[in-house]
Amino acid sequence: MKIALFGATGHVGHAILDEALARGADVTAIVRDPSRLANPDPRVKVVTGDIGEPDSWLDAVRGADVVIVSISARRDGSNDAIPAKATAVLDNLSKLGVKRLVWVGGAGSLETAPGVRVVDDPNFPEAWKAEALGQAKALDVFRQHKSDVEWTYISPAALLEDGPRTGKYRVGGDQLLVDANGKSHISVPDYAVALLDRVEKNDARKQRITVAY
């Protein structure tokens, strides 16, 4: 499988890269600063590009079976950058004939009750609100866009944390998943496992899902 990956230098993106390579995928990593991808695996093609500047990556993703995007929203009070980039990716993948996109989403738009999102909780950390709202807007972009791209938006649990790769997880929809103790969590490696499982099975087309323990 040929994968084009945005954000391979990030914490989650690097875990996705490692999991994809472990499964034998051919990966093109599109990064703004190649120096941050120290000693890349020889199976990885590293391309310098910025997701917000499509001309820098169009050739790199042409022919990919799936594009995976793992990028962070800015935390400077703006929440418009991420939805703009989601729109740019959808517009351009459709033109290239690339039919599949998997987006590393946020947990803030998950519901804790009908119509009540995680980000709406008055105790939600202010420092993370802009990023959460940006990812929520990106989800709206996917749901409203008329592209023929088969996207999957994968929200992690409320806590996406370092931990072991167990290969175990649950899959949900728009509601926050919690365990028997009321905790919503998943390790970064197991989030990567769940994401690559969706890539291989292609079983969540044009859906937002969530994964958690």
Backbone as a ProteinNet text record, in pm:
[ID]
protein_1_A
[PRIMARY]
MKIALFGATGHVGHAILDEALARGADVTAIVRDPSRLANPDPRVKVVTGDIGEPDSWLDAVRGADVVIVSISARRDGSNDAIPAKATAVLDNLSKLGVKRLVWVGGAGSLETAPGVRVVDDPNFPEAWKAEALGQAKALDVFRQHKSDVEWTYISPAALLEDGPRTGKYRVGGDQLLVDANGKSHISVPDYAVALLDRVEKNDARKQRITVAY
[TERTIARY]
83.2	0	87	48.9	121.7	49.6	118.9	61.6	138	65.7	124.7	84.5	182.7	157.7	204.1	110.4	142.9	159.2	265.1	280.8	361.9	450.7	527.4	626.2	657	750.4	681.3	549.6	475.9	471.1	426.4	423	330.1	210	114.6	155.1	196.2	234.9	349.5	446.3	560	515.6	420.5	367.6	294.5	222.3	154.2	256.1	362.8	469.2	528.4	560.8	618.9	523.6	396.3	298.3	280.3	278.9	264	382.5	502.1	620.7	620.5	575.6	569.3	474.4	378.7	282.6	325.3	444.7	497.8	453.7	399.7	354	471.5	452.1	545.6	494.9	579.1	533.8	611.2	536.4	594	557.9	658.9	636.6	654.8	547.6	550.8	562.9	676.4	707.1	759.7	736.8	787.9	937.9	985.5	1126.5	1183.8	1245.1	1298.6	1401.8	1469.4	1571.4	1511.2	1379.9	1313.5	1284.3	1297.1	1277	1415.6	1477.8	1616.4	1627.8	1727.2	1755.7	1631	1562.8	1441.1	1470.1	1374.7	1384.7	1407.5	1494.8	1520.9	1398.3	1294.3	1171.2	1083.9	1121.5	1041.9	1098.5	1012.1	1050.2	1009.9	1105.9	1079.9	1070.3	959.9	933.9	908.8	970.8	947.4	820	725	599.8	518.2	425.3	336.6	194.1	115.5	-20.2	-102.6	-68.5	-140.8	-99.1	2.7	51.5	49.6	-65.5	-80.7	23.5	71.3	171.5	297.8	319.6	440.6	427.3	305.4	288.4	204.5	152.7	65.8	135.6	256.9	328.3	358.3	380.5	418.4	303.7	179.7	67	1.7	40.6	-17.7	11.7	-91.8	-74.3	-83.3	-101.2	-113.6	-246.2	-244.3	-368.7	-449.9	-380.7	-448.5	-356.9	-417	-344.9	-386.3	-288.7	-314.1	-263.7	-347.1	-310.5	-311.3	-194.9	-181.4	-112.6	-193.7	-139.6	-211.6	-145	-203	-257.2	-363.6	-416.2	-332	-330.5	-258	-331.5	-254.8	-314.4	-299.9	-304.6	-284.8	-416.1	-526.3	-655.8	-730.2	-661.4	-726.1	-770.4	-889.7	-933.5	-977.5	-923.3	-962.4	-858.7	-736.6	-630.7	-659.7	-701.5	-722.2	-837.6	-954.9	-1060.5	-1020.9	-941.9	-895.6	-806.6	-723.6	-635.7	-715.4	-818.7	-904.1	-970.3	-1016.9	-1078.4	-977.8	-857.6	-754.2	-720	-710.1	-678	-790.6	-913.8	-1026.7	-1034.9	-1020.2	-1027.6	-921	-799.9	-689.1	-679.6	-715.4	-713.9	-814	-928.1	-1029.9	-976	-903.7	-846.6	-740.4	-667.3	-560.3	-611.8	-736.4	-790.2	-755.4	-703.7	-676.7	-807.4	-853.3	-989.3	-1002.9	-890.3	-903.8	-820.6	-880.3	-816.6	-853.8	-752.8	-775.8	-718.6	-801.7	-767.7	-759.7	-647.5	-632.8	-709.7	-825.2	-913.3	-893.3	-981.4	-975.1	-1089.3	-1076.1	-1180.2	-1282.6	-1250	-1337.3	-1476.6	-1492.6	-1624.3	-1707.5	-1650.3	-1728.8	-1834.3	-1943.5	-2054.3	-2047.9	-2073.8	-2087.6	-2234.7	-2321.5	-2467.2	-2520.2	-2644.3	-2695.3	-2678.8	-2602.6	-2582.8	-2482.5	-2419.7	-2321.4	-2183.8	-2092.6	-1960.8	-1861.2	-1755.4	-1649.7	-1598.1	-1580	-1524.8	-1620.2	-1749.4	-1847.3	-1845.8	-1775.5	-1766.9	-1696.1	-1753.6	-1689.1	-1551.3	-1522.3	-1391.4	-1289.6	-1329.8	-1237.2	-1120.1	-996.3	-879.9	-879.7	-869.6	-871.9	-757.2	-643.5	-526	-546.6	-638.5	-661.5	-788	-859.7	-991.5	-982.9	-889.6	-879	-850.1	-760.8	-728.9	-850.2	-922.4	-1040.4	-1149.2	-1169.5	-1270.8	-1228.9	-1099	-1049.8	-1074.3	-1048.8	-1073.7	-1223.3	-1306.3	-1450.9	-1497.3	-1439.4	-1473.3	-1426.7	-1311.9	-1263.4	-1361.7	-1416.6	-1517	-1637.9	-1678.9	-1790.2	-1755.5	-1630.7	-1586.6	-1605.1	-1561	-1573.6	-1719.5	-1802.7	-1942.9	-2018.6	-1972.3	-2044.2	-1983.8	-1860.3	-1791.2	-1852	-1857.1	-1916.9	-1814.9	-1696.3	-1590.4	-1628.3	-1571.7	-1591.3	-1484.7	-1398.6	-1295.9	-1362.4	-1321.8	-1376.3	-1292.5	-1336.5	-1262	-1305.1	-1214.5	-1244.6	-1178.7	-1257.8	-1209.9	-1207.3	-1088	-1074.8	-1041	-1138.3	-1115.9	-1055	-953.1	-900.7	-989.8	-954	-1018.9	-981.1	-1043.5	-1014.5	-867.3	-807.8	-665.9	-592.4	-507.3	-420.9	-281.1	-230.1	-112.1	-8.7	113.3	217.3	179	222.6	190.5	227.1	197.7	236.5	144.2	193.1	111.7	51.7	-78	-144.5	-222.5	-257.2	-338.2	-485.5	-522.3	-661.7	-724.1	-848.1	-920.4	-1066.1	-1150.4	-1290.6	-1315.1	-1413.7	-1450.2	-1590.6	-1606.8	-1737.8	-1767.7	-1874.2	-1917	-1894.6	-2003.1	-1992.6	-1987.9	-2004.8	-2006.4	-1870.3	-1830.6	-1706.7	-1713.5	-1610.5	-1604	-1528.8	-1584.6	-1517.4	-1512.8	-1415.1	-1403.7	-1489.8	-1475.5	-1558.9	-1537.5	-1422.8	-1393	-1425.8	-1489.5	-1527.4	-1415.6	-1304.2	-1189.5	-1193.5	-1164.3	-1156.6	-1010.9	-948.5	-805.2	-764.6	-651.2	-588.2	-442.1	-354.7	-214.3	-193.7	-88.9	-57.8	-30.8	47.2	67.8	-61.6	-152.7	-277.3	-371	-362.6	-436.3	-385.5	-253.6	-195.3	-240.5	-247.7	-297.6	-440.1	-525.6	-665.7	-676.1	-595.2	-599.2	-556.5	-446.1	-399.7	-493.8	-561.7	-665.1	-776	-814.7	-918.2	-867.6	-741	-682.4	-690	-653.5	-650.2	-789.5	-880.9	-1015.7	-1108.9	-1077.2	-1160.4	-1307.4	-1330.9	-1465.3	-1532.3	-1480.9	-1542.8	-1545.6	-1594.1	-1593.7	-1692.8	-1641.6	-1719.4	-1789.4	-1711	-1761.4	-1660.2	-1713	-1629	-1644.5	-1534.2	-1536.2	-1445.1	-1454	-1360.7	-1307.4	-1186.8	-1125.2	-1074.8	-1093.3	-1053.5	-1046.7	-992.9	-991	-1127.1
-119.3	0	124.8	223.4	348.7	454.5	506.4	604.1	735.2	844.3	977.9	1030.9	1068.5	1106.9	1249.5	1333.5	1468.2	1463.3	1526	1535.6	1424.3	1361.5	1248.7	1288.4	1418.1	1460.8	1485.6	1484.9	1503.6	1376	1387.5	1272.3	1163.2	1200.5	1102.3	1060.4	1157.7	1126	1027.3	1039.9	947.9	807	797	665	602	684.1	634.4	587.9	664.4	625.9	490.9	474	347.8	230.7	250.5	143.1	108.5	210	185.5	105.9	141.9	69.7	-74	-93.4	-228.5	-317.6	-256.2	-331.9	-343.6	-294	-309.7	-206.6	-94.1	9.6	89.1	142.6	239.9	378.3	456.6	584.2	701.1	801.6	930.7	1026.4	1075	1165.8	1309.2	1387.5	1526.4	1613.9	1680.5	1754.6	1893.2	1986.4	2121.7	2131.3	2053.2	2059.2	1917.2	1873.3	1736.6	1706.3	1808.4	1784.2	1728	1747.3	1694.3	1545.2	1491.5	1347.6	1283.8	1275.8	1230.3	1081.8	1049.1	910.8	834.6	884.6	816.6	677.4	588.8	454.7	466.7	385.7	396.2	369.7	310.5	286.3	410.7	516.7	639.5	740	790.8	900.8	1029.9	1116.3	1241.2	1355.2	1428.8	1539.9	1664.7	1774.8	1900.9	1965.1	1990.4	2049.8	2098.5	2188.4	2245.5	2218.8	2156.2	2119	2239.6	2357.2	2478	2534	2472.9	2516.2	2396.8	2367.6	2246.2	2226.9	2334.1	2318.6	2249.5	2252	2191.3	2040.6	1987.2	1843.4	1767.9	1835.5	1767.2	1647.7	1667	1557.1	1444.1	1478.2	1377.5	1281.8	1328.7	1242.4	1177.2	1219.1	1160	1009	929.7	785.3	716.2	792	730.5	655.4	545.5	473.2	546	612	684.3	796	907.1	1017.1	1021.8	1032.1	1044.1	1180.2	1253.4	1386.6	1389.7	1420.4	1432.7	1564.8	1669.5	1803	1866.1	1960.6	2029.2	2165.3	2205.9	2340.7	2438.4	2561.7	2664.3	2694.3	2731	2762.2	2909.7	2992.6	3136.2	3213.3	3141.6	3207.2	3192.9	3144.4	3123.6	2978.7	2956.3	2819.3	2797.1	2880.2	2871	2802.1	2783.8	2727.3	2583	2501.4	2359.7	2336.2	2397	2375	2422.5	2529.4	2576.1	2471.1	2407.1	2303.5	2178.8	2146.8	2033.8	2057.7	2179.3	2213.6	2200.8	2251.6	2245.9	2102.3	2016.2	1876	1809	1827	1766.3	1814.5	1943.8	1999.3	1938	1927.8	1885.7	1734.5	1657.3	1512.7	1470.1	1534.5	1502.9	1527.9	1638.4	1669.7	1568.3	1515	1419.6	1277.8	1254.4	1119.9	1031.3	1090.9	1015.5	1004.9	884.7	864.7	850.4	835.5	806.6	902.1	945.1	1037.8	997.4	987.7	961.4	1078.9	1136.7	1260.7	1233.1	1270.5	1260.6	1376.2	1346.1	1449.7	1475.8	1555.6	1588.4	1524.7	1522.3	1466.5	1571.8	1699.8	1806.1	1806.9	1755.4	1756	1633.3	1539.9	1423.6	1467.4	1394.4	1430.8	1354.6	1425.9	1363.2	1343.1	1410.6	1398.4	1450	1419.2	1465.5	1616.9	1654.5	1796.1	1867.3	1797	1857.2	1799.2	1883.5	1837	1848.1	1772.6	1779	1921.7	1990.7	2126.1	2227	2192	2282.1	2280.9	2184.9	2176.7	2301.4	2369.8	2491.2	2465.1	2340	2306.4	2266.5	2273.5	2238.2	2337.7	2288.6	2379.3	2487.6	2610.5	2723	2715.6	2665.7	2659.7	2569.8	2474.5	2378.9	2409.6	2514.2	2536.9	2572.3	2659.1	2698.8	2578.7	2492.2	2372.5	2281.4	2262.7	2176.1	2230.6	2360.5	2421.9	2416.1	2429.6	2418.3	2279.7	2177.7	2041.4	2014.9	2074.6	2060.2	2122.7	2237.8	2301.1	2215.1	2150.2	2061.5	1947.3	1893	1787.3	1838.7	1961.6	2020.4	2030.1	2064.6	2072.4	1937.9	1831.9	1699.1	1663.5	1690.8	1651.8	1733.2	1853.3	1940.8	1944.2	1901	1910	1811.1	1849.8	1766.1	1679.1	1666.8	1587.7	1440.2	1371.2	1226.3	1150.1	1221.5	1157.9	1085.4	960.6	881.6	909.6	1007.4	1049.8	970.9	961.7	908.5	1001.2	1051.3	1142.5	1061.9	1045.3	957.9	1039.7	1052	1121.3	1024.6	1068	984.4	995.2	921.7	938.7	1076	1114.2	1244.4	1256.6	1146.6	1144.1	1056.8	1119.9	1049.6	1061.4	950.1	956.9	852	873.1	773.6	645.3	533.9	405.6	293.5	170.6	55.9	34.5	-41.4	-87.4	-221.8	-224.1	-349.2	-410.2	-327.2	-374.9	-385.8	-339.5	-349.6	-210.2	-201.2	-73.4	-99.5	-0.8	-4.9	105.8	86.5	186.1	237.5	369.8	430.3	529.5	606.9	704.5	846.2	918.7	1059.2	1079.4	972.7	986.9	950.6	1023.6	996.2	857.7	776.6	644.5	651.5	589.1	582.8	437.4	405.3	269	250.2	135.1	104.2	200.2	268.1	364.1	507.3	522.4	655.1	731.8	664.5	730	710.6	815.3	809.1	824.7	715.2	722.3	616.7	641.9	545.4	588.6	492.1	525.7	568.9	646.6	691.4	572.5	471	356.4	282.7	269.4	199.3	284.3	416.4	501.7	477.3	466.8	439.8	303.7	205	72.7	83.3	151.7	166.3	239.4	342.8	419.4	333.6	261.8	178.9	61.4	13.8	-88.6	-33.7	90.9	152.7	170.4	206	220.5	87.8	-19.3	-150.1	-205.6	-184.4	-240	-148.8	-19.9	78.7	62.9	58.8	28.4	147.1	267.1	385	499.9	471.6	571.3	684	806.8	928.5	926.3	887.9	881.1	942.9	996.1	1027	911.1	858.4	754.9	799.3	728.8	750.6	618.1	617.5	494.4	520.9	421	433.6	295.1	286.1	158.7	129.8
0	0	0	-80	-86.9	-4.4	96.5	189	178.3	168.7	181.1	317.8	398.1	537.1	563.7	606.2	653.1	804.7	855.9	1000.7	1062.4	985.7	1037.4	1145.9	1159.6	1264	1397.7	1399.2	1523.5	1605.7	1729.3	1820.2	1766.7	1730.6	1677	1536.7	1456.1	1319.3	1311.7	1402.2	1401.3	1439.2	1532.3	1568.4	1450.1	1375.2	1255.5	1152.7	1135.9	1043.8	1083.2	1209.6	1256.7	1233.8	1263	1245.8	1098.1	1013.1	869.2	815.5	857.8	813	863.9	987.8	1043.8	964.9	897.2	817	670	639.2	505.6	404.4	450.5	357.6	302.9	184	128.6	167.4	234.1	289.2	229.4	185.1	150.7	263.2	334.4	446.7	398.1	408	363.7	487.6	500.4	623.1	588.4	677.3	654.9	680.4	776.4	813.5	815.3	706	699.7	807.5	858.8	961.2	1089.4	1107.6	1228.1	1216.6	1095.7	1077.1	1070.5	1186.5	1194.7	1159	1079.1	1041.5	997.3	894.9	851.4	797.4	813	757	606	548.4	404.2	318	376.6	300	291	363	365.4	265.8	180	91.8	161.2	186.8	257.8	156.9	163.6	73.2	157	119.8	188.8	133.5	221.2	177.1	294.4	266.5	367.5	322.9	407.3	368.8	324.7	376.1	337.7	203	142.1	10.7	-84	-144.6	-224.4	-333.5	-394.3	-499.8	-450.4	-318.5	-262.9	-245	-255.6	-231.4	-334.6	-433.9	-530.8	-595.6	-642	-707	-608.9	-482.8	-383.9	-351.5	-358.6	-322	-443.1	-560.3	-681.6	-683.7	-702.8	-706.8	-572.1	-464.1	-331.3	-319.1	-244.9	-216.6	-111	-19.3	87.9	137.3	174.4	238.1	384.2	473.3	616.8	662.2	735.3	781.7	934.3	992	1136.9	1166.6	1180.1	1204.6	1322.8	1386.6	1502	1461.4	1527.8	1507.4	1587.1	1544.6	1618.5	1749.5	1850.5	1981.2	2014	1910.3	1931.6	1931.9	1951	1951.4	1820.2	1716.3	1586.2	1574.3	1520.7	1498.5	1354.2	1263.5	1123.3	1035.9	1083.9	1000	961	1056.8	1028.2	930	947.6	847.5	708.4	699	568.3	503	582.4	528.6	490.8	567.4	531.3	396.6	375.1	247.5	133.3	154.6	50.5	14.1	113.9	87.4	9.2	51.1	-19.4	-163.6	-183.7	-318.9	-409.3	-359.5	-444.1	-460.7	-359.3	-376.1	-482.2	-481.9	-582.2	-723	-741.8	-873.2	-914.1	-816	-845	-865.3	-828.7	-838.2	-720.3	-611.4	-488.8	-410.8	-384.9	-335.2	-184.8	-112.6	29.7	114.4	224.3	317.9	460.1	545.5	688.1	765.8	849.8	921.3	1071.2	1131.6	1277.5	1338.5	1394.8	1446.5	1594.5	1649.4	1790.9	1867.8	1999.9	2085.6	2127.5	2107.5	2157.6	2099.6	1977.8	1914.3	1948.2	2023.8	2067.8	2168.9	2174.5	2263.4	2395.3	2503.3	2634.4	2669.6	2597	2605.8	2472.3	2436.5	2307.8	2289	2188.1	2158.7	2246.6	2338.8	2429.7	2398.9	2353.6	2315.4	2431.6	2421.6	2522.2	2536.9	2424.4	2428	2490.9	2501.9	2560.8	2713.3	2772.3	2918	2970.7	3069	3122.8	3181.7	3213.9	3269.3	3162.5	3036.2	2928.4	2930.4	2925	2935.9	2828.1	2869.5	2776	2675.6	2720.4	2633	2512.7	2524.7	2416.6	2337.5	2376.9	2315.7	2167.7	2130.5	1990	1901.1	1948	1870	1859	1968.9	1968.1	1875.7	1880.6	1794.7	1647.8	1623	1486.6	1430.1	1510.3	1465	1448.2	1532.5	1517.5	1385.8	1351.1	1223.5	1106.1	1121.6	1015.9	993	1100.6	1086.9	1009.4	1036.5	960.5	812.3	782.6	643.2	574.9	638.6	578.5	554.2	650.6	639.4	535	507.2	414.5	274.4	261	132.8	32.8	-91.9	-196.1	-267.7	-212.5	-274	-281.6	-380.4	-390.2	-312.2	-241.4	-159.4	-42.7	-19.6	91.6	216.2	294.8	413	535.3	631	764.2	865.1	958.4	1062.3	1192	1251	1368	1492	1581	1708	1809	1879	1986.8	2109.2	2211.8	2341.5	2397.8	2508.7	2569.1	2606.7	2651.9	2684.9	2584.1	2506	2411.4	2468.6	2519.7	2604.2	2566.2	2612.8	2591.2	2663.5	2608	2667.7	2572.9	2611.9	2530.2	2411.1	2315.9	2203.4	2241.9	2268.7	2306.4	2190.9	2092.8	1980.8	2015.2	2135	2179.3	2185.9	2142.9	2146.6	2111.3	2139.4	2097	1995.9	1912.3	1811.8	1841.8	1840.7	1860.2	1750	1770.6	1671.7	1719.4	1744.6	1784.2	1934.6	2013.2	2158.5	2218.2	2319.3	2389.8	2453.4	2431.1	2491.6	2623.8	2726.3	2856.6	2901.3	2986.7	3036.7	3161.4	3225.9	3341.8	3457.5	3457.5	3564.1	3524.2	3408.4	3362.3	3294.5	3265.7	3202.5	3052.3	2978.8	2833.1	2793.6	2746.3	2718	2615.9	2551.5	2462.3	2447	2427.3	2405.8	2261	2240.2	2104.2	2011.6	2053.5	1964.8	1930.6	2025.1	1995	1909.8	1923	1829.7	1688.2	1673	1541.3	1488.2	1575.1	1534.8	1481.2	1556.4	1516.1	1382.5	1365.8	1241.1	1122.6	1136.2	1024.4	999.1	1101.7	1079.5	990	1014	930.3	786.5	773.3	639.9	565.3	633.3	567.4	541	633.4	618.4	539.1	536.1	466.2	506.6	636.7	687.9	757.6	734.6	797.7	697.7	579.4	472.2	499.2	486	508.1	644.2	743.9	882.3	977.2	1087.9	1203.9	1300.8	1343.8	1446.6	1560.2	1671	1780.9	1826.2	1884.2	1933.6	2075.3	2160.6	2301.2	2361.5	2483.8	2555.3	2613.2
[MASK]
+++++++++++++++++++++++++++++++++++++++++++++++++++++++++++++++++++++++++++++++++++++++++++++++++++++++++++++++++++++++++++++++++++++++++++++++++++++++++++++++++++++++++++++++++++++++++++++++++++++++++++++++++++++

